[in-house]
Amino acid sequence: NVLTLDPDPSHGLFAQVQSGETRAWGVEVEGHADLTENISVVAGYTHLDNEVTKSNGPDLHKHPVSVPQDTGALCADYHFTEGALAGLGFNAGVRYVGASYADIANTERISGFAVVDAGLHYDLGNYHLALNVANLLDNNAVVCTNGLASCDYIQARTVTATLRYTW
């Protein structure tokens, strides 16, 4: 039920029908480790072999638009458990999105990119306060969602503050 080009030209140049199929095979691994009482690490990697297996258009036997073969992430968190800084922690990580195609014929390749994220957090009893920054270095990578006419920059640096209370 993937959208493909409508083979009937009377419906318009950009009309689509729900007649396509895609297939994705791959592997995804994720690991969580507490290296010490204060340091934890999370890592993940995905590799996909994806293909359009049924279509009315030029994307037959090609890779779907904007679906990278490889993605990965690595994040480390340090938190103080004793002393004057007990409850305070900070983290940093990197996210990678591999190259993908911007058009259904797979002629325009969009480069992969990596972004760095970081944050501070403080736990005080039932309260958890956090300040997180996504895309810390304000990377200006490009992503395309539906052909070259639908390309845009990734989300700019974003700062988020949260306060959570646990019952």
XYZ file of N, CA and C in Angstrom:
501
model
N 0.810 -1.201 0.000
C 0.000 0.000 0.000
C 0.856 1.270 0.000
N 1.940 1.243 -0.729
C 2.805 2.413 -0.873
C 2.326 3.218 -2.078
N 2.344 4.544 -1.964
C 1.926 5.385 -3.074
C 2.929 5.308 -4.223
N 2.414 5.177 -5.453
C 3.235 5.195 -6.666
C 2.549 6.102 -7.684
N 3.243 6.393 -8.765
C 2.661 7.239 -9.809
C 1.423 6.583 -10.400
N 0.398 7.393 -10.636
C -0.835 6.901 -11.252
C -0.580 6.676 -12.736
N -0.790 5.458 -13.242
C -0.531 5.193 -14.661
C -1.550 5.850 -15.602
N -2.652 6.375 -15.068
C -3.678 7.016 -15.892
C -3.399 8.519 -15.962
N -2.892 9.026 -17.101
C -2.547 10.448 -17.207
C -3.736 11.393 -17.072
N -4.957 10.893 -17.247
C -6.133 11.763 -17.124
C -6.361 12.206 -15.680
N -5.720 11.567 -14.710
C -5.861 11.942 -13.302
C -4.927 13.072 -12.899
N -4.035 13.465 -13.800
C -3.116 14.556 -13.515
C -1.678 14.087 -13.455
N -0.772 15.029 -13.642
C 0.652 14.728 -13.726
C 1.229 14.165 -12.425
N 0.742 14.648 -11.293
C 1.312 14.220 -10.014
C 0.386 13.302 -9.221
N -0.626 12.725 -9.880
C -1.555 11.829 -9.193
C -0.853 10.541 -8.779
N -1.302 9.987 -7.663
C -0.719 8.756 -7.158
C -1.808 7.741 -6.838
N -1.422 6.474 -6.871
C -2.318 5.386 -6.478
C -1.615 4.547 -5.428
N -2.420 3.861 -4.639
C -1.880 3.059 -3.553
C -1.667 1.636 -4.056
N -0.601 1.433 -4.848
C -0.392 0.121 -5.444
C 1.036 -0.400 -5.314
N 1.896 0.327 -4.635
C 3.290 -0.083 -4.533
C 3.588 -0.918 -3.301
N 4.784 -1.516 -3.316
C 5.250 -2.290 -2.171
C 6.735 -2.035 -1.979
N 7.166 -2.056 -0.734
C 8.586 -1.972 -0.425
C 8.960 -3.131 0.485
N 10.232 -3.460 0.476
C 10.762 -4.514 1.327
C 11.978 -3.964 2.051
N 12.107 -4.312 3.301
C 13.280 -3.888 4.074
C 13.788 -5.071 4.883
N 15.041 -5.402 4.668
C 15.741 -6.405 5.467
C 16.850 -5.666 6.193
N 17.177 -6.104 7.360
C 18.259 -5.416 8.027
C 18.561 -5.977 9.390
N 19.419 -5.240 10.057
C 19.817 -5.613 11.410
C 19.856 -4.341 12.246
N 19.411 -4.490 13.484
C 19.456 -3.375 14.414
C 20.010 -3.899 15.731
N 21.017 -3.226 16.236
C 21.596 -3.616 17.521
C 21.608 -2.405 18.437
N 21.375 -2.676 19.700
C 21.372 -1.609 20.695
C 21.992 -2.158 21.962
N 22.772 -1.344 22.621
C 23.390 -1.773 23.858
C 23.324 -0.690 24.917
N 23.105 -1.112 26.143
C 23.086 -0.222 27.305
C 24.114 -0.774 28.278
N 24.965 0.086 28.806
C 25.963 -0.378 29.768
C 26.178 0.664 30.858
N 26.232 0.193 32.082
C 26.633 1.030 33.209
C 28.106 0.725 33.444
N 28.974 1.619 32.958
C 30.407 1.378 33.044
C 30.925 1.494 34.466
N 30.376 2.443 35.216
C 30.668 2.594 36.640
C 29.351 2.976 37.303
N 29.406 3.270 38.583
C 28.199 3.720 39.281
C 27.723 5.062 38.734
N 28.630 5.829 38.129
C 28.309 7.180 37.670
C 28.167 7.312 36.156
N 28.683 6.382 35.402
C 28.729 6.525 33.933
C 27.910 5.436 33.263
N 27.002 5.866 32.392
C 26.242 4.918 31.580
C 26.368 5.308 30.112
N 26.296 4.301 29.255
C 26.458 4.496 27.822
C 25.334 3.757 27.104
N 24.806 4.382 26.061
C 23.814 3.758 25.189
C 24.313 3.910 23.761
N 24.274 2.812 23.001
C 24.700 2.854 21.601
C 23.711 2.053 20.773
N 23.518 2.486 19.537
C 22.631 1.770 18.634
C 23.071 1.940 17.195
N 22.787 0.932 16.390
C 23.138 0.965 14.966
C 22.081 0.198 14.190
N 21.706 0.723 13.037
C 20.758 0.060 12.147
C 21.319 0.051 10.739
N 21.239 -1.103 10.085
C 21.586 -1.228 8.667
C 20.382 -1.828 7.961
N 19.903 -1.149 6.922
C 18.740 -1.607 6.166
C 19.103 -1.846 4.707
N 18.636 -2.943 4.179
C 18.698 -3.197 2.744
C 17.252 -3.081 2.275
N 16.888 -1.912 1.762
C 15.496 -1.664 1.395
C 15.350 -1.495 -0.117
N 14.183 -1.877 -0.624
C 13.962 -1.844 -2.069
C 12.478 -1.690 -2.361
N 12.165 -0.931 -3.414
C 10.792 -0.846 -3.905
C 10.581 -2.082 -4.772
N 9.654 -2.951 -4.372
C 9.452 -4.228 -5.076
C 8.253 -4.228 -6.017
N 7.399 -3.214 -5.901
C 6.243 -3.119 -6.798
C 5.930 -1.640 -6.986
N 5.881 -1.185 -8.256
C 5.630 0.228 -8.521
C 5.209 0.439 -9.965
N 4.499 1.535 -10.201
C 4.137 1.961 -11.558
C 5.136 2.966 -12.113
N 6.161 3.302 -11.347
C 7.084 4.364 -11.741
C 8.512 3.890 -11.870
N 9.423 4.845 -12.027
C 10.839 4.522 -12.211
C 11.547 4.096 -10.929
N 10.830 4.005 -9.814
C 11.462 3.602 -8.561
C 11.494 2.088 -8.348
N 10.958 1.307 -9.296
C 10.959 -0.146 -9.178
C 12.390 -0.653 -9.065
N 12.642 -1.469 -8.054
C 13.963 -2.053 -7.747
C 14.990 -0.994 -7.334
N 14.518 0.151 -6.838
C 15.388 1.214 -6.320
C 15.173 1.315 -4.814
N 15.962 2.166 -4.179
C 15.792 2.426 -2.747
C 14.685 3.464 -2.556
N 13.873 3.340 -1.517
C 12.856 4.363 -1.240
C 13.511 5.716 -0.968
N 12.802 6.783 -1.304
C 13.298 8.143 -1.102
C 13.492 8.415 0.387
N 14.597 9.043 0.724
C 14.959 9.534 2.062
C 15.078 8.456 3.135
N 15.299 7.216 2.755
C 15.502 6.149 3.731
C 16.972 5.745 3.698
N 17.744 6.124 4.709
C 19.173 5.789 4.703
C 19.398 4.303 4.977
N 20.513 3.786 4.471
C 20.867 2.396 4.766
C 21.414 2.267 6.178
N 22.121 3.286 6.651
C 22.779 3.199 7.949
C 22.411 4.374 8.844
N 22.096 4.065 10.097
C 21.892 5.090 11.117
C 22.526 4.583 12.412
N 22.934 5.497 13.252
C 23.534 5.086 14.511
C 23.534 6.209 15.524
N 23.737 5.834 16.761
C 23.785 6.825 17.842
C 24.647 6.288 18.983
N 25.306 7.206 19.669
C 26.108 6.879 20.838
C 25.927 8.007 21.844
N 25.589 7.664 23.081
C 25.354 8.675 24.110
C 25.951 8.202 25.428
N 26.571 9.112 26.140
C 27.116 8.812 27.466
C 26.537 9.783 28.475
N 26.302 9.293 29.676
C 25.736 10.108 30.743
C 26.595 9.936 31.998
N 26.916 11.045 32.647
C 27.645 11.017 33.913
C 26.786 11.708 34.958
N 26.628 11.066 36.112
C 25.885 11.716 37.192
C 26.624 11.517 38.517
N 26.600 12.561 39.309
C 27.233 12.545 40.626
C 26.293 11.863 41.612
N 26.848 10.990 42.440
C 26.029 10.276 43.419
C 26.369 10.663 44.854
N 27.488 11.379 45.035
C 27.908 11.758 46.386
C 28.386 13.202 46.410
N 28.455 13.763 47.605
C 29.015 15.087 47.786
C 28.035 16.198 47.459
N 28.580 17.399 47.343
C 27.768 18.596 47.122
C 27.043 18.572 45.778
N 27.574 17.819 44.798
C 26.970 17.775 43.462
C 26.044 16.575 43.258
N 25.759 15.818 44.316
C 24.886 14.642 44.196
C 23.559 15.033 43.558
N 23.153 14.261 42.577
C 21.916 14.534 41.849
C 22.128 15.245 40.527
N 23.295 15.858 40.346
C 23.608 16.567 39.106
C 24.214 15.601 38.092
N 23.861 15.775 36.835
C 24.434 14.939 35.794
C 24.481 15.672 34.476
N 25.272 15.147 33.570
C 25.340 15.707 32.215
C 25.533 14.581 31.229
N 25.146 14.839 29.994
C 25.263 13.823 28.964
C 25.622 14.470 27.637
N 26.143 13.652 26.756
C 26.468 14.091 25.402
C 26.379 12.887 24.485
N 26.047 13.152 23.248
C 25.925 12.059 22.295
C 26.011 12.547 20.875
N 26.137 11.601 19.982
C 26.173 11.903 18.560
C 25.188 10.968 17.863
N 24.440 11.531 16.919
C 23.507 10.759 16.089
C 23.970 10.845 14.635
N 23.977 9.718 13.943
C 24.400 9.670 12.544
C 23.246 9.171 11.683
N 22.997 9.875 10.580
C 22.017 9.462 9.579
C 22.768 9.346 8.268
N 22.792 8.153 7.698
C 23.556 7.902 6.484
C 22.951 8.545 5.252
N 23.652 8.414 4.159
C 23.210 8.967 2.877
C 21.906 8.311 2.434
N 21.121 9.069 1.678
C 19.862 8.551 1.133
C 19.639 9.181 -0.243
N 18.590 8.757 -0.896
C 18.270 9.300 -2.218
C 17.156 10.328 -2.120
N 17.250 11.361 -2.950
C 16.269 12.441 -2.941
C 15.190 12.265 -4.001
N 15.396 11.339 -4.919
C 14.428 11.153 -6.000
C 14.139 9.673 -6.195
N 12.993 9.380 -6.796
C 12.556 7.991 -6.925
C 13.417 7.185 -7.894
N 14.119 7.835 -8.811
C 14.984 7.118 -9.753
C 16.378 6.855 -9.167
N 16.617 7.337 -7.953
C 17.905 7.165 -7.256
C 19.067 7.768 -8.028
N 18.859 8.945 -8.623
C 19.938 9.627 -9.340
C 20.551 10.748 -8.513
N 19.815 11.266 -7.518
C 20.301 12.355 -6.664
C 20.507 11.836 -5.254
N 21.764 11.738 -4.847
C 22.104 11.207 -3.525
C 22.348 12.372 -2.556
N 21.756 12.274 -1.381
C 21.919 13.270 -0.332
C 22.922 12.714 0.679
N 23.909 13.517 1.027
C 24.962 13.081 1.937
C 24.421 12.785 3.328
N 25.084 11.872 3.997
C 24.766 11.590 5.382
C 25.267 12.716 6.277
N 24.858 12.702 7.527
C 25.269 13.753 8.453
C 25.253 13.224 9.878
N 25.916 13.948 10.741
C 25.923 13.636 12.169
C 25.594 14.905 12.944
N 24.904 14.737 14.044
C 24.610 15.861 14.931
C 25.003 15.492 16.354
N 25.369 16.496 17.114
C 25.775 16.322 18.507
C 24.661 16.868 19.401
N 24.329 16.118 20.434
C 23.339 16.533 21.422
C 24.010 16.560 22.790
N 23.506 17.389 23.697
C 24.069 17.449 25.041
C 22.983 17.881 26.019
N 23.224 17.618 27.292
C 22.237 18.014 28.282
C 22.782 18.003 29.693
N 22.046 18.686 30.560
C 22.291 18.705 31.999
C 21.016 18.249 32.685
N 21.154 17.540 33.797
C 19.957 17.148 34.540
C 20.264 17.147 36.028
N 19.209 17.345 36.807
C 19.358 17.389 38.255
C 18.165 16.684 38.884
N 18.465 15.731 39.760
C 17.420 14.997 40.478
C 17.426 15.425 41.935
N 16.266 15.784 42.428
C 16.111 16.185 43.822
C 14.825 15.550 44.330
N 14.966 14.425 45.000
C 13.786 13.717 45.490
C 12.910 13.274 44.340
N 11.655 13.690 44.380
C 10.707 13.311 43.327
C 10.781 14.224 42.102
N 11.609 15.239 42.146
C 11.718 16.188 41.038
C 12.905 15.854 40.141
N 12.705 16.025 38.850
C 13.777 15.838 37.854
C 13.743 17.058 36.934
N 14.821 17.814 36.924
C 14.952 18.997 36.078
C 15.984 18.691 34.999
N 15.663 19.007 33.745
C 16.603 18.716 32.653
C 16.628 19.871 31.654
N 17.812 20.106 31.108
C 18.015 21.074 30.033
C 18.764 20.331 28.932
N 18.131 20.172 27.784
C 18.720 19.421 26.672
C 18.869 20.298 25.446
N 19.951 20.077 24.710
C 20.204 20.804 23.467
C 20.380 19.770 22.358
N 19.463 19.770 21.405
C 19.563 18.900 20.227
C 20.252 19.689 19.117
N 21.092 19.022 18.359
C 21.868 19.646 17.282
C 22.696 20.811 17.852
N 23.465 20.495 18.858
C 24.262 21.476 19.596
C 25.117 22.369 18.696
N 25.723 21.804 17.656
C 26.604 22.571 16.770
C 25.846 23.245 15.629
N 24.527 23.160 15.645
C 23.653 23.784 14.640
C 24.030 23.375 13.214
N 24.191 22.073 13.014
C 24.497 21.499 11.709
C 23.384 21.859 10.715
N 23.762 22.165 9.469
C 22.791 22.548 8.441
C 22.635 21.488 7.366
N 22.588 20.228 7.726
C 22.455 19.146 6.752
C 21.089 19.199 6.066
N 21.015 18.572 4.898
C 19.792 18.569 4.088
C 19.139 17.196 4.138
N 17.812 17.185 4.209
C 17.031 15.961 4.067
C 15.951 16.208 3.021
N 15.627 15.184 2.267
C 14.580 15.279 1.244
C 13.540 14.211 1.538
N 12.274 14.593 1.553
C 11.228 13.651 1.930
C 10.402 13.142 0.765
N 10.382 13.860 -0.352
C 9.564 13.420 -1.471
C 10.103 14.019 -2.762
N 11.358 13.742 -3.063
C 11.966 14.279 -4.263
C 12.707 15.572 -3.987
N 13.420 16.048 -4.991
C 14.237 17.248 -4.835
C 13.419 18.491 -4.522
N 12.139 18.498 -4.880
C 11.286 19.650 -4.593
C 10.892 19.715 -3.118
N 11.170 18.654 -2.367
C 10.779 18.606 -0.958
C 11.984 18.473 -0.036
N 13.038 19.186 -0.334
C 14.243 19.154 0.505
C 14.227 20.325 1.482
N 14.816 20.088 2.637
C 14.881 21.125 3.649
C 16.058 20.824 4.560
N 16.412 21.798 5.395
C 17.457 21.575 6.380
C 16.896 20.796 7.560
N 17.773 20.084 8.253
C 17.351 19.397 9.468
C 16.989 20.441 10.523
N 16.372 19.975 11.585
C 15.969 20.896 12.654
C 17.193 21.614 13.217
N 17.084 22.902 13.351
C 18.172 23.722 13.899
C 18.376 23.396 15.379
N 19.412 23.992 15.955
C 19.663 23.802 17.383
C 18.371 24.081 18.154
N 18.039 23.163 19.055
C 16.808 23.281 19.827
C 17.124 23.046 21.303
N 16.695 23.967 22.146
C 16.908 23.855 23.583
C 15.560 23.563 24.240
N 15.563 22.523 25.094
C 14.328 22.109 25.769
C 14.595 21.985 27.259
N 13.742 22.605 28.055
C 13.828 22.473 29.506
C 12.594 21.724 29.982
N 12.781 20.776 30.904
C 11.664 20.010 31.441
C 11.782 19.931 32.953
N 10.630 19.905 33.584
C 10.543 19.659 35.008
C 9.519 18.546 35.192
N 9.946 17.467 35.837
C 9.084 16.298 36.008
C 8.968 15.981 37.492
N 7.777 15.635 37.892
C 7.533 15.196 39.260
C 7.051 13.767 39.210
N 7.649 12.891 40.006
C 7.259 11.474 40.064
C 6.526 11.222 41.368
N 5.366 10.596 41.273
C 4.543 10.336 42.460
C 5.137 9.228 43.274
